[in-house]
PDB file of C-alpha atoms in Angstrom:
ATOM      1  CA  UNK A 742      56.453   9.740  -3.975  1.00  0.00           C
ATOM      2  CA  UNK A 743      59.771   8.302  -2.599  1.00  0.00           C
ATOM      3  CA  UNK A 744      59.367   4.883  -2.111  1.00  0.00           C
ATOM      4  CA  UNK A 745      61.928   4.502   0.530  1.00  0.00           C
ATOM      5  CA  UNK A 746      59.566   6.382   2.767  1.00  0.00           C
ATOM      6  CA  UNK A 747      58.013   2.681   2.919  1.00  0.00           C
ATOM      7  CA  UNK A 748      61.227   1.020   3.681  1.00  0.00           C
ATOM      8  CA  UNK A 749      60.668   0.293   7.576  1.00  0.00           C
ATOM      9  CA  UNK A 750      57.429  -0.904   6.603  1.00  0.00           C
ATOM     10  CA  UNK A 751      55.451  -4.116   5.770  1.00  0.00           C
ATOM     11  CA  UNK A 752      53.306  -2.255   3.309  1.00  0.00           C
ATOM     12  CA  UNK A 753      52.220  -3.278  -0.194  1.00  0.00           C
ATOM     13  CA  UNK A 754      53.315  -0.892  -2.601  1.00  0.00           C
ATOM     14  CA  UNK A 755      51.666  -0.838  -6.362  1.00  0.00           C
ATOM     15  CA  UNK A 756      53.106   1.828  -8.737  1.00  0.00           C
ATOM     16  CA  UNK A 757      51.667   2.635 -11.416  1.00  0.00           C
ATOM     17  CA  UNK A 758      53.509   2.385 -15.214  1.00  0.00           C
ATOM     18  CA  UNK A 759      52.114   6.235 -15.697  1.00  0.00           C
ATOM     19  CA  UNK A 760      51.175   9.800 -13.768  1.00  0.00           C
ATOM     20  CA  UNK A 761      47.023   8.846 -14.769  1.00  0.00           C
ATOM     21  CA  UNK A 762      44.497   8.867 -12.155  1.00  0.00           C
ATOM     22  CA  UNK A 763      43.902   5.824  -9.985  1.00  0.00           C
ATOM     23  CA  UNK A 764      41.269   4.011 -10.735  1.00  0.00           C
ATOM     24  CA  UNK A 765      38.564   0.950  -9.266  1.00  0.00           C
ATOM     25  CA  UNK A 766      40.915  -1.749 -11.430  1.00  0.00           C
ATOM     26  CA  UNK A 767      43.992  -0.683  -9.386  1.00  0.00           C
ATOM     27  CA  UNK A 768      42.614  -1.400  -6.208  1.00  0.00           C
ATOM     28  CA  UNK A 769      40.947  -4.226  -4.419  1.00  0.00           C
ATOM     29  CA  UNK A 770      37.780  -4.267  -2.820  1.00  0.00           C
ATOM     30  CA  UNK A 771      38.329  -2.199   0.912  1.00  0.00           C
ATOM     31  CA  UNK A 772      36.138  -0.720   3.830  1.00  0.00           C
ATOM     32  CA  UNK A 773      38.004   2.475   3.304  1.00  0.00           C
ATOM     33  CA  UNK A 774      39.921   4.586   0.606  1.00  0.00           C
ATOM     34  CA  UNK A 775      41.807   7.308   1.631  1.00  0.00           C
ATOM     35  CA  UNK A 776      43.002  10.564  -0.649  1.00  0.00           C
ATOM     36  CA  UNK A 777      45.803  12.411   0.595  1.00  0.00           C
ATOM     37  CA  UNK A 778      45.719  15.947  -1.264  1.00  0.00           C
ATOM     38  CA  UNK A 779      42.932  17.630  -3.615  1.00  0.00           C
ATOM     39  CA  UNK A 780      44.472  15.826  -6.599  1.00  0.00           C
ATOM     40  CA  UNK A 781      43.784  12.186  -5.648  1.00  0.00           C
ATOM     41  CA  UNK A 782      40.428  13.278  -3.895  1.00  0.00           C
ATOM     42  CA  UNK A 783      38.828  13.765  -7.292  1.00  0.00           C
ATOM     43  CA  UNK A 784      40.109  10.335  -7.755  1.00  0.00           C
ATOM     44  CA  UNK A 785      39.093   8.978  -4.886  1.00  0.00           C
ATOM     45  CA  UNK A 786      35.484  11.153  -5.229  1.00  0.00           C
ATOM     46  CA  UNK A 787      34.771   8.464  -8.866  1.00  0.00           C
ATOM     47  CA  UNK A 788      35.492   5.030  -7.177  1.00  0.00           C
ATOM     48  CA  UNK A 789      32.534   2.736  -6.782  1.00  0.00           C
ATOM     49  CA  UNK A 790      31.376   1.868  -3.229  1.00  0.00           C
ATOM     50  CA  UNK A 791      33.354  -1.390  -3.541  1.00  0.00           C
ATOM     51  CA  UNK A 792      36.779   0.477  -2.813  1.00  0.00           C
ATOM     52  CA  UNK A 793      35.417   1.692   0.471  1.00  0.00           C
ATOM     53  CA  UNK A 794      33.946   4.624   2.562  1.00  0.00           C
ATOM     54  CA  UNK A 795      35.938   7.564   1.285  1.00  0.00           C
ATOM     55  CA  UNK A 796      37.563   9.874   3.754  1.00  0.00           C
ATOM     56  CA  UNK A 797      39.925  13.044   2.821  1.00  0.00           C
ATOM     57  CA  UNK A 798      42.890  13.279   4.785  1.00  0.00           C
ATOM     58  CA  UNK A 799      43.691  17.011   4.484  1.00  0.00           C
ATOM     59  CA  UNK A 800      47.071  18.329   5.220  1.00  0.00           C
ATOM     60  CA  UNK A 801      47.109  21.775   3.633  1.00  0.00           C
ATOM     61  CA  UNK A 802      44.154  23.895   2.215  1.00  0.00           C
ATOM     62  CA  UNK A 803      46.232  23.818  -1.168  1.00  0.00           C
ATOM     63  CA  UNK A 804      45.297  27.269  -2.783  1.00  0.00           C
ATOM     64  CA  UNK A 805      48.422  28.223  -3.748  1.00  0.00           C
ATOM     65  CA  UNK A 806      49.071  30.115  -7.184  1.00  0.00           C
ATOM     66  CA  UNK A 807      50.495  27.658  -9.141  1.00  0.00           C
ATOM     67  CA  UNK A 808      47.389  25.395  -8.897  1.00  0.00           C
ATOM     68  CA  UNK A 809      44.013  25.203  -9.807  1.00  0.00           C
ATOM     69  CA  UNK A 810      42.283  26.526  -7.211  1.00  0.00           C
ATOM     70  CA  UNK A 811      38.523  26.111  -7.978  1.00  0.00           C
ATOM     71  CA  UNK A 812      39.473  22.548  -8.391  1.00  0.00           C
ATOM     72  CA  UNK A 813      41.518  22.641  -5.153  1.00  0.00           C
ATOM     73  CA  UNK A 814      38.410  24.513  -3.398  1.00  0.00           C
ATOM     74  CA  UNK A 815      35.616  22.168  -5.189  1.00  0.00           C
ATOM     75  CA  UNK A 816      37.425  19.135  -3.557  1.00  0.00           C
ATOM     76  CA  UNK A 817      36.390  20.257   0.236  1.00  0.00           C
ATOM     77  CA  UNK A 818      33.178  20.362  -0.890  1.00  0.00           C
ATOM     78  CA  UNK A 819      32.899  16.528  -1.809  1.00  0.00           C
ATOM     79  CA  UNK A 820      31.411  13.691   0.416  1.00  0.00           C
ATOM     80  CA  UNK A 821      34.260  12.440   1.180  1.00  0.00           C
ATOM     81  CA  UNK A 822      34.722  12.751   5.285  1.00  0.00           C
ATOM     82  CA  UNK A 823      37.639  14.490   6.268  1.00  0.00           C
ATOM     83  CA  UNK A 824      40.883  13.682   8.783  1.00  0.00           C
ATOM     84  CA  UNK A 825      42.478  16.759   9.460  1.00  0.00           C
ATOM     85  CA  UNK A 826      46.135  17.599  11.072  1.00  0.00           C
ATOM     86  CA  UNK A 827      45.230  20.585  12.678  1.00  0.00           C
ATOM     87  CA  UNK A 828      42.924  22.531  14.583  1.00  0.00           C
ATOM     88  CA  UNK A 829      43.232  25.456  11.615  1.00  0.00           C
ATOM     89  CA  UNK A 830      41.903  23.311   9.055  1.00  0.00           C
ATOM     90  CA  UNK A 831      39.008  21.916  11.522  1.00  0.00           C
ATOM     91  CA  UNK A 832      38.206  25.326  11.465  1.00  0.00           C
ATOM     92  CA  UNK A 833      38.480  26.178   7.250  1.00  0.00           C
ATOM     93  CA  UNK A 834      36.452  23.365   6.994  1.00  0.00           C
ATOM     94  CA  UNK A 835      33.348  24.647   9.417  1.00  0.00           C
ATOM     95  CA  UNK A 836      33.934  28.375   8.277  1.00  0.00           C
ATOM     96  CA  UNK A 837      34.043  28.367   5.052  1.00  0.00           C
ATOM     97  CA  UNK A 838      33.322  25.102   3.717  1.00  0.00           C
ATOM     98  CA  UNK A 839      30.378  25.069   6.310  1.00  0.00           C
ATOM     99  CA  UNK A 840      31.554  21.289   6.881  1.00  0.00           C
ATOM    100  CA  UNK A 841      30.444  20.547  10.573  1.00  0.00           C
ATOM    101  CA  UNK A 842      31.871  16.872  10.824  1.00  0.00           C
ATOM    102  CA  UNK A 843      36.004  16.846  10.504  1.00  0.00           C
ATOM    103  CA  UNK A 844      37.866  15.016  12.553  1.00  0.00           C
ATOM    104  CA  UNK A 845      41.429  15.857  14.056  1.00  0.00           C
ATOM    105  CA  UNK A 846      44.412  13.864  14.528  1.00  0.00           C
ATOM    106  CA  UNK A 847      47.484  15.582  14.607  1.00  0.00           C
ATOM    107  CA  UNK A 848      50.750  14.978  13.062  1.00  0.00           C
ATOM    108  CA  UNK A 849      53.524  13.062  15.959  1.00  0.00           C
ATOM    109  CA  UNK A 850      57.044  12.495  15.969  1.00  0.00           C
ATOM    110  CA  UNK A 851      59.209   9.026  16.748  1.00  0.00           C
ATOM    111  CA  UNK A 852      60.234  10.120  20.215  1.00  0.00           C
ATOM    112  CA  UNK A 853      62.960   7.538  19.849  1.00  0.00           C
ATOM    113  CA  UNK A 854      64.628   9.720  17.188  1.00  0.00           C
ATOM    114  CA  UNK A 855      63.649  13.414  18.217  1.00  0.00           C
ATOM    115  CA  UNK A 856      64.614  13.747  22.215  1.00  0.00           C
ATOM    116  CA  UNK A 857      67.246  14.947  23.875  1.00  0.00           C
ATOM    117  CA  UNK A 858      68.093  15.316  27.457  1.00  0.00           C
ATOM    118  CA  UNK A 859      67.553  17.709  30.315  1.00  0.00           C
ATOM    119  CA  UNK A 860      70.055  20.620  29.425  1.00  0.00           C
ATOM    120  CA  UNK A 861      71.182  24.182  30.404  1.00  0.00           C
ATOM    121  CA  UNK A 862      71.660  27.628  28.182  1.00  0.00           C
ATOM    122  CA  UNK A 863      74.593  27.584  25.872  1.00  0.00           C
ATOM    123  CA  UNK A 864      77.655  29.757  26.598  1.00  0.00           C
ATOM    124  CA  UNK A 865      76.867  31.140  23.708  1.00  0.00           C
ATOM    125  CA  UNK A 866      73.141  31.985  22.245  1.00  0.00           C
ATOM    126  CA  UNK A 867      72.701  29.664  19.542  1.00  0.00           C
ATOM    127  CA  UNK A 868      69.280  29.848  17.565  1.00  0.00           C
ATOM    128  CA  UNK A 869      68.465  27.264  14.530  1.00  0.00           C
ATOM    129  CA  UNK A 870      65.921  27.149  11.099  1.00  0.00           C
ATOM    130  CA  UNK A 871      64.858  25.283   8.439  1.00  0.00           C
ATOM    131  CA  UNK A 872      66.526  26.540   5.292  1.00  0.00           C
ATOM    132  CA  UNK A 873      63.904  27.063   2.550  1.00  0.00           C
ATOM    133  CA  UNK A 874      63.725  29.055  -0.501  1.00  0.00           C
ATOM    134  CA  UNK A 875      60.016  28.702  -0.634  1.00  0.00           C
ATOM    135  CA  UNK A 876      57.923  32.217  -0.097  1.00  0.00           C
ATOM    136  CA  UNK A 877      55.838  30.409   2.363  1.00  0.00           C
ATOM    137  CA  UNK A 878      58.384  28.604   4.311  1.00  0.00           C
ATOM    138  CA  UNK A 879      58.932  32.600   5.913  1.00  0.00           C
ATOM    139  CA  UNK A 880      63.237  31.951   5.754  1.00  0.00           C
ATOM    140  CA  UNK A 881      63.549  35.445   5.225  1.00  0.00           C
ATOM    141  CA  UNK A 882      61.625  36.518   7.912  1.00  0.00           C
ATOM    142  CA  UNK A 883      63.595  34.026  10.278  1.00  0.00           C
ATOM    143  CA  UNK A 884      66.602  35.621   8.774  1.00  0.00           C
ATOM    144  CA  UNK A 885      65.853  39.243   9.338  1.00  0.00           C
ATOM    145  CA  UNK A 886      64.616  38.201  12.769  1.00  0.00           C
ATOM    146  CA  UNK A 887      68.249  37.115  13.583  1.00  0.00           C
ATOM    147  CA  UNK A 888      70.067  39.621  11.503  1.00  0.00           C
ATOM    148  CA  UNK A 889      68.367  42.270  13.974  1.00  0.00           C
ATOM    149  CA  UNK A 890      69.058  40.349  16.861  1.00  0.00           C
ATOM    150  CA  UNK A 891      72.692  39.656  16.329  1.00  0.00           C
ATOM    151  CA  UNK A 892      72.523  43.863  15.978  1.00  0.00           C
ATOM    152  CA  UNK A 893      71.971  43.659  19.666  1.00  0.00           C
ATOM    153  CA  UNK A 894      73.791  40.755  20.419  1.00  0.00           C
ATOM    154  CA  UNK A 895      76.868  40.122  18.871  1.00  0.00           C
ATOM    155  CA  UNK A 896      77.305  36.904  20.631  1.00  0.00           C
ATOM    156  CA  UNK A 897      74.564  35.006  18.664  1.00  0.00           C
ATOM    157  CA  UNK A 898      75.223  32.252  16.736  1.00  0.00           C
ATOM    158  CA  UNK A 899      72.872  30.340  13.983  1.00  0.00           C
ATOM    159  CA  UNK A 900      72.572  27.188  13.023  1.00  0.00           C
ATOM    160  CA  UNK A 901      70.466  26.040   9.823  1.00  0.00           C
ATOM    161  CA  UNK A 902      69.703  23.037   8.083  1.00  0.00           C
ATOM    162  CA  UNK A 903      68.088  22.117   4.852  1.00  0.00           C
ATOM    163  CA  UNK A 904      67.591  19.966   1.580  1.00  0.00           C
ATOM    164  CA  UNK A 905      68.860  22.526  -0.693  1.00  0.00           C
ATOM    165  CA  UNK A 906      72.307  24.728  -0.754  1.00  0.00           C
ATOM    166  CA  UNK A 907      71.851  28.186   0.358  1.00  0.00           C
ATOM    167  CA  UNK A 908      71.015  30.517  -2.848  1.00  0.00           C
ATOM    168  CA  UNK A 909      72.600  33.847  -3.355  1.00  0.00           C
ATOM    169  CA  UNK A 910      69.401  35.997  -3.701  1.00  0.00           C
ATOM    170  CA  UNK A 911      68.286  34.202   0.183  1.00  0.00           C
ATOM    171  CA  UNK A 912      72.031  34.173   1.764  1.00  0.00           C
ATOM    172  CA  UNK A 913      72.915  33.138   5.143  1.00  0.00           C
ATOM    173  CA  UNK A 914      74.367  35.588   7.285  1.00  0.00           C
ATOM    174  CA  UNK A 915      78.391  35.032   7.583  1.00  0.00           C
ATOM    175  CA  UNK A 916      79.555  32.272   9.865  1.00  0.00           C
ATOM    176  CA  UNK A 917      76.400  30.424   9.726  1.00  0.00           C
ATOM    177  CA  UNK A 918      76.636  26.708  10.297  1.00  0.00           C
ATOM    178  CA  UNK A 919      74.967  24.643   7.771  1.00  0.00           C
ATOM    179  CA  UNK A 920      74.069  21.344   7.619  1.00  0.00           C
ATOM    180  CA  UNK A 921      72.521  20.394   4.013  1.00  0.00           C
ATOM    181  CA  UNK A 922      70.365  17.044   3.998  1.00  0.00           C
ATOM    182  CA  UNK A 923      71.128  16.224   7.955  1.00  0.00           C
ATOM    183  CA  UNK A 924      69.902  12.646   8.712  1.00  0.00           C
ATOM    184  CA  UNK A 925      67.425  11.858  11.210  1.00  0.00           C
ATOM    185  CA  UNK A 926      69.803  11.149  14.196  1.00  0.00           C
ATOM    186  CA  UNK A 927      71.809  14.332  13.301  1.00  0.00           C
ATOM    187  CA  UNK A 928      68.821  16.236  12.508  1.00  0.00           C
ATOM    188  CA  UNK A 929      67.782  15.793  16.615  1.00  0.00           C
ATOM    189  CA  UNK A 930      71.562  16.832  17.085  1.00  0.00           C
ATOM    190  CA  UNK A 931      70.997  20.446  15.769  1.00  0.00           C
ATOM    191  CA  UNK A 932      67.974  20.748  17.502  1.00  0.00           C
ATOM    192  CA  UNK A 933      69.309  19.773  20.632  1.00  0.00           C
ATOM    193  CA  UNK A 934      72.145  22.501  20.129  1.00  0.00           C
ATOM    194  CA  UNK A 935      69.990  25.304  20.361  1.00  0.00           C
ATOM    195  CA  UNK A 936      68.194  27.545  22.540  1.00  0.00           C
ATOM    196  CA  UNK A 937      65.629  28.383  20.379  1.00  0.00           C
ATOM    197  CA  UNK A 938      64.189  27.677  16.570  1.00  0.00           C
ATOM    198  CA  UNK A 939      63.125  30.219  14.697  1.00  0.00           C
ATOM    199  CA  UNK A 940      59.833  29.185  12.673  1.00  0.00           C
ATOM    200  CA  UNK A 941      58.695  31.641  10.372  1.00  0.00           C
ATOM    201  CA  UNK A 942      56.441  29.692   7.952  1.00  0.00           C
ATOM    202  CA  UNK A 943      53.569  32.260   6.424  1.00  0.00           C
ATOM    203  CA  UNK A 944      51.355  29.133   5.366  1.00  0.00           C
ATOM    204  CA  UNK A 945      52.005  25.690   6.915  1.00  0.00           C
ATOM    205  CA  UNK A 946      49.468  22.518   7.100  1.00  0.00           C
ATOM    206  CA  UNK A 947      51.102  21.565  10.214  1.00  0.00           C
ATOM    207  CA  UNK A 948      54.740  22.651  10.811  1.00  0.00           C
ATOM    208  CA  UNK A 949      56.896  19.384  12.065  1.00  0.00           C
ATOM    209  CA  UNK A 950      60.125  21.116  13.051  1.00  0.00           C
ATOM    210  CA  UNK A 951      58.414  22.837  15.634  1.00  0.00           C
ATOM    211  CA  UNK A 952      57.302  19.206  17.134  1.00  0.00           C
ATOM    212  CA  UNK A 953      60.735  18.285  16.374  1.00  0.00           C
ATOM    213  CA  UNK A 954      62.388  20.899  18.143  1.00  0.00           C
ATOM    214  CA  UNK A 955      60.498  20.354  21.439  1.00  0.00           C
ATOM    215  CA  UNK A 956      60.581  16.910  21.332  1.00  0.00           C
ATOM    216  CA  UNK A 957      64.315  17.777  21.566  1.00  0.00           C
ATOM    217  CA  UNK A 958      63.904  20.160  24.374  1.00  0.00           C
ATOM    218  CA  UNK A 959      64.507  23.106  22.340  1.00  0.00           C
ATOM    219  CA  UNK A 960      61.648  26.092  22.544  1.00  0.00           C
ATOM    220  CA  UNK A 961      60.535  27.369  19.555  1.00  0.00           C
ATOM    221  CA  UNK A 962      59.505  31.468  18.261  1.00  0.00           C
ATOM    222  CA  UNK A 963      57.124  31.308  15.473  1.00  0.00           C
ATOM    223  CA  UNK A 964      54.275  32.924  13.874  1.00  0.00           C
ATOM    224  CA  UNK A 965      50.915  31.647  13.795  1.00  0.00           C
ATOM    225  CA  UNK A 966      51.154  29.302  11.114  1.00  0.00           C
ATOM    226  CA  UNK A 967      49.756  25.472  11.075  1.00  0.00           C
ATOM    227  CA  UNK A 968      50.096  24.016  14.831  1.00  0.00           C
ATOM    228  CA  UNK A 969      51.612  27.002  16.164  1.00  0.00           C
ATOM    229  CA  UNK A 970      49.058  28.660  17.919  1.00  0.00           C
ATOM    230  CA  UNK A 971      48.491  25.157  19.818  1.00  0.00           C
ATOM    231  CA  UNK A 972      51.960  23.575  20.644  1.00  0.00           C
ATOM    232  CA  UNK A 973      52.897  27.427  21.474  1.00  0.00           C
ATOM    233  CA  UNK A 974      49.849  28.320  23.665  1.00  0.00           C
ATOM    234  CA  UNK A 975      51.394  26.764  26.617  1.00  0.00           C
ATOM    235  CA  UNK A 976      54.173  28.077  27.221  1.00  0.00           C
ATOM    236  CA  UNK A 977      57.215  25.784  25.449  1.00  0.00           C
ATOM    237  CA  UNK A 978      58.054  28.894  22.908  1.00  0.00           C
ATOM    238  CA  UNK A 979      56.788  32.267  22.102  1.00  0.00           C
ATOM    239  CA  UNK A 980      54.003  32.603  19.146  1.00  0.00           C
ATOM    240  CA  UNK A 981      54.821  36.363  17.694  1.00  0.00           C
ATOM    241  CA  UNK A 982      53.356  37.852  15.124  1.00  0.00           C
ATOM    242  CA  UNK A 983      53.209  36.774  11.093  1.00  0.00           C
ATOM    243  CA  UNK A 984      55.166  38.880   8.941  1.00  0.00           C
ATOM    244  CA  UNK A 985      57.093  40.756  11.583  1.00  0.00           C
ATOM    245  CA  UNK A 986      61.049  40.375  12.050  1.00  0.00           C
ATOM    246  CA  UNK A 987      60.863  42.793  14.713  1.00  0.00           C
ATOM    247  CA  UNK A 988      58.497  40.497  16.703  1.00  0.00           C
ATOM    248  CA  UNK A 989      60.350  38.050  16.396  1.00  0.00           C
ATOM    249  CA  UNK A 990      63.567  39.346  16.944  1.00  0.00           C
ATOM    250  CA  UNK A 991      61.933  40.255  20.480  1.00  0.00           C
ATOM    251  CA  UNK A 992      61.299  36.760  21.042  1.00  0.00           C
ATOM    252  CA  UNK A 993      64.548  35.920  20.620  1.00  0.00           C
ATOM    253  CA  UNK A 994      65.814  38.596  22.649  1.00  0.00           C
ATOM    254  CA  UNK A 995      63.432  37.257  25.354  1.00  0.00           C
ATOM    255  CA  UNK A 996      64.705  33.782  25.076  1.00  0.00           C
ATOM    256  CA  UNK A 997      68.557  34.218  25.286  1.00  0.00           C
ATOM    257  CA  UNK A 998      67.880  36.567  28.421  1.00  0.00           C
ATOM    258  CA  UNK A 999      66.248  34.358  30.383  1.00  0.00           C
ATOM    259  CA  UNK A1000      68.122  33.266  33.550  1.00  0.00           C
ATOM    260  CA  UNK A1001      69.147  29.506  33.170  1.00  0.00           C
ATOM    261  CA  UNK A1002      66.787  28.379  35.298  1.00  0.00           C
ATOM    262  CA  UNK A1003      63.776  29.837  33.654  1.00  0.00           C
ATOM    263  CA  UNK A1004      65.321  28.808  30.331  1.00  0.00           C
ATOM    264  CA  UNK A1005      65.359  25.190  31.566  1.00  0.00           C
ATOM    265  CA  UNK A1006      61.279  25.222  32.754  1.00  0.00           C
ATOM    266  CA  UNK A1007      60.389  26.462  29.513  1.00  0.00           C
ATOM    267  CA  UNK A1008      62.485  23.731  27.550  1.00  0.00           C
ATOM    268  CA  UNK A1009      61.034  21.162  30.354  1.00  0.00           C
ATOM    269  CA  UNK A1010      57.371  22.696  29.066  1.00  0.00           C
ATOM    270  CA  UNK A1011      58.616  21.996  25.434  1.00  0.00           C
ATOM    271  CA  UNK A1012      59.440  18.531  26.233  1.00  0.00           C
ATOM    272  CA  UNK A1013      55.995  17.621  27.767  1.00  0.00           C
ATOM    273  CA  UNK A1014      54.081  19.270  25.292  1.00  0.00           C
ATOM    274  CA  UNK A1015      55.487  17.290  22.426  1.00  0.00           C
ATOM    275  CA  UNK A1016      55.653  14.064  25.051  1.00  0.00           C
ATOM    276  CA  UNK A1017      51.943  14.092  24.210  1.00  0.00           C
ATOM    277  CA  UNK A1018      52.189  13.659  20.432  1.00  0.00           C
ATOM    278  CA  UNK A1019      52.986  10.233  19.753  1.00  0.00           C
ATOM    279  CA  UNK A1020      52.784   7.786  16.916  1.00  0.00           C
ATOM    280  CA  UNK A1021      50.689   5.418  19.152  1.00  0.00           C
ATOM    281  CA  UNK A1022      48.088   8.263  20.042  1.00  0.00           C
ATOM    282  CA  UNK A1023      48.111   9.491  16.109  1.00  0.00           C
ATOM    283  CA  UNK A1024      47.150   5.939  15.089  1.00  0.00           C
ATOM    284  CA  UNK A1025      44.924   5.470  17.449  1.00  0.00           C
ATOM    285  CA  UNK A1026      43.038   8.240  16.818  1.00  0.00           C
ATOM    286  CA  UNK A1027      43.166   8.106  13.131  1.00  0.00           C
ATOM    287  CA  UNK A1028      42.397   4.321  13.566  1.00  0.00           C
ATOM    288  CA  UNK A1029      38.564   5.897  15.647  1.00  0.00           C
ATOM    289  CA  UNK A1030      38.213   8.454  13.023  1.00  0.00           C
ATOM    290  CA  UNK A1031      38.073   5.721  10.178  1.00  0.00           C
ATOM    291  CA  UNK A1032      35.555   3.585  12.468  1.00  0.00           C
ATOM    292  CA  UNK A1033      33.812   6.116  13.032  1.00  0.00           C
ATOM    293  CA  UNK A1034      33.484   6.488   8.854  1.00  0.00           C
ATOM    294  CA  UNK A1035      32.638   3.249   8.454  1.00  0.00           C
ATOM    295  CA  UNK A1036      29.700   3.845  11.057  1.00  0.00           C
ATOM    296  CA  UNK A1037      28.443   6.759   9.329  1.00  0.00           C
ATOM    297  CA  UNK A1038      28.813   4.817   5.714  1.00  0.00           C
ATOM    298  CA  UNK A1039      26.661   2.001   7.677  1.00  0.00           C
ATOM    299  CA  UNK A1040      23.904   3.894   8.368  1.00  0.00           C
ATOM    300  CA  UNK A1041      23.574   6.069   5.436  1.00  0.00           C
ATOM    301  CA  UNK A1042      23.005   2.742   3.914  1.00  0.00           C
ATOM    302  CA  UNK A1043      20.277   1.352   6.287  1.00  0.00           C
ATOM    303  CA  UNK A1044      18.251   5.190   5.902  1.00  0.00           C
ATOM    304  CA  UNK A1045      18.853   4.450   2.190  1.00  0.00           C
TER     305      UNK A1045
END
């Protein structure tokens, strides 16, 4: 954890002297305790009822190679009640987890950082993307998306950002403009530049750059990975298919060849869809969720 995340905050913040799990003597008595990924929902799974009614908040469905994953699995099967950021994990949960009783609150963005406003096409087609060297991020596919796009467009430019330097075995294509570790303010800058992002992610819990991008105006191709399939469904991007360049290399296509005036009603429809995910409406509805645990928790007790 970086503890600057905290900075702008009136938080308490207790580190511990050691990586060991947390434990009842590091926290006070609460109405709720909250784990935020499989790890510290074991943890959370051995406090005594003192530290709370225990809710999951579930980001990712974690089964990735490199960790346990019949630990990783087990935890979705604890009573603890879950918060989800998606509709795809609602969904895990209920299918295969047979887990009837999630509750959703999606991810938001500070819409006084990320907006931009009302804008025209560029003279020339600029698309952006996250840099990542991570499989699942999908770079590669973003990358062979605009390599075969620039084939039939010569014109089209790229702009990329990350928190790492480009590696030689994932290269940008030549003339790429990169902006390593962009801050906040300049981060909604390079959104704002483009006409579309490219979002290839093969496994995302919720996918923030595309909430980003729209917030900025900007409309977004990408595969149907984390929020995708809902920010994209109405109409403020293009959702193409996973694994496939081609596709979206199309959507790009599509995109850059709209007239400027239908460019400019689907940024508007960008805009308004991410209007609608704000911090106020993600902490109020987190805020219900955790009432509404503390309800259940009360009445399990009065049945008891």
């Amino acid at each position: 954890m970086d503890p600057t995340h905290f900075n702008d905050t009136d938080v308490e913040i207790q580190i511990l002297e050691r990586w060991r799990p947390i434990v009842d003597a590091d926290l006070p008595d609460a109405d709720v305790v909250i784990a935020t990924w499989w790890e510290t929902a074991e943890w959370v799974a051995e406090l005594s009822p003192r530290k709370g009614a225990q809710v999951y908040f579930v980001q990712h469905h974690e089964t990735f190679s490199y960790l346990p994953i019949d630990r990783v699995e087990a935890t979705w099967r604890l009573p603890l009640h879950k918060i989800a950021v998606a509709q795809w994990l609602v969904d895990l949960a209920r299918e295969r987890y047979d887990d009837h009783d999630v509750s959703l609150v999606s991810n938001a963005v500070d819409h006084d950082l990320f907006h931009a406003p009302p804008r025209g096409k560029n003279p020339t087609p600029t698309v952006g993307l996250m840099y990542a060297t991570a499989d699942f991020k999908g770079c590669d596919i973003s990358l062979r998306a605009f390599d075969l796009s620039k084939q039939r467009n010569a014109d089209l430019r790229l702009v990329a950002f990350g928190t790492e330097p480009p590696s030689a075995w994932l290269p940008l294509p030549p003339l790429t403009e990169y902006h390593l570790k962009p801050l906040q303010h300049e981060l909604r800058e390079i959104y704002a530049r483009c006409d579309a992002l490219l979002f290839g992610s093969r496994s995302e819990g919720f996918g923030l750059p595309i909430l980003e991008a729209m917030a900025c105006r900007t409309p977004v191709i990408g595969t149907p990975a984390g929020v995708a399939p809902e920010l994209l469904s109405g109409g403020g991007g293009i959702l193409v298919a996973a694994e496939d360049p081609e596709s979206m290399a199309r959507g790009v296509e599509r995109i850059v060849g709209l007239s400027d005036e239908r460019w400019k009603a689907m940024s508007e429809t960008a805009f308004v869809t991410a209007a609608r995910y704000t911090w106020e409406n993600a902490t109020d509805q987190f805020e219900a969720a955790l009432k509404r645990v503390l309800e259940k928790a009360q009445t399990l007790v009065r049945t008891e």
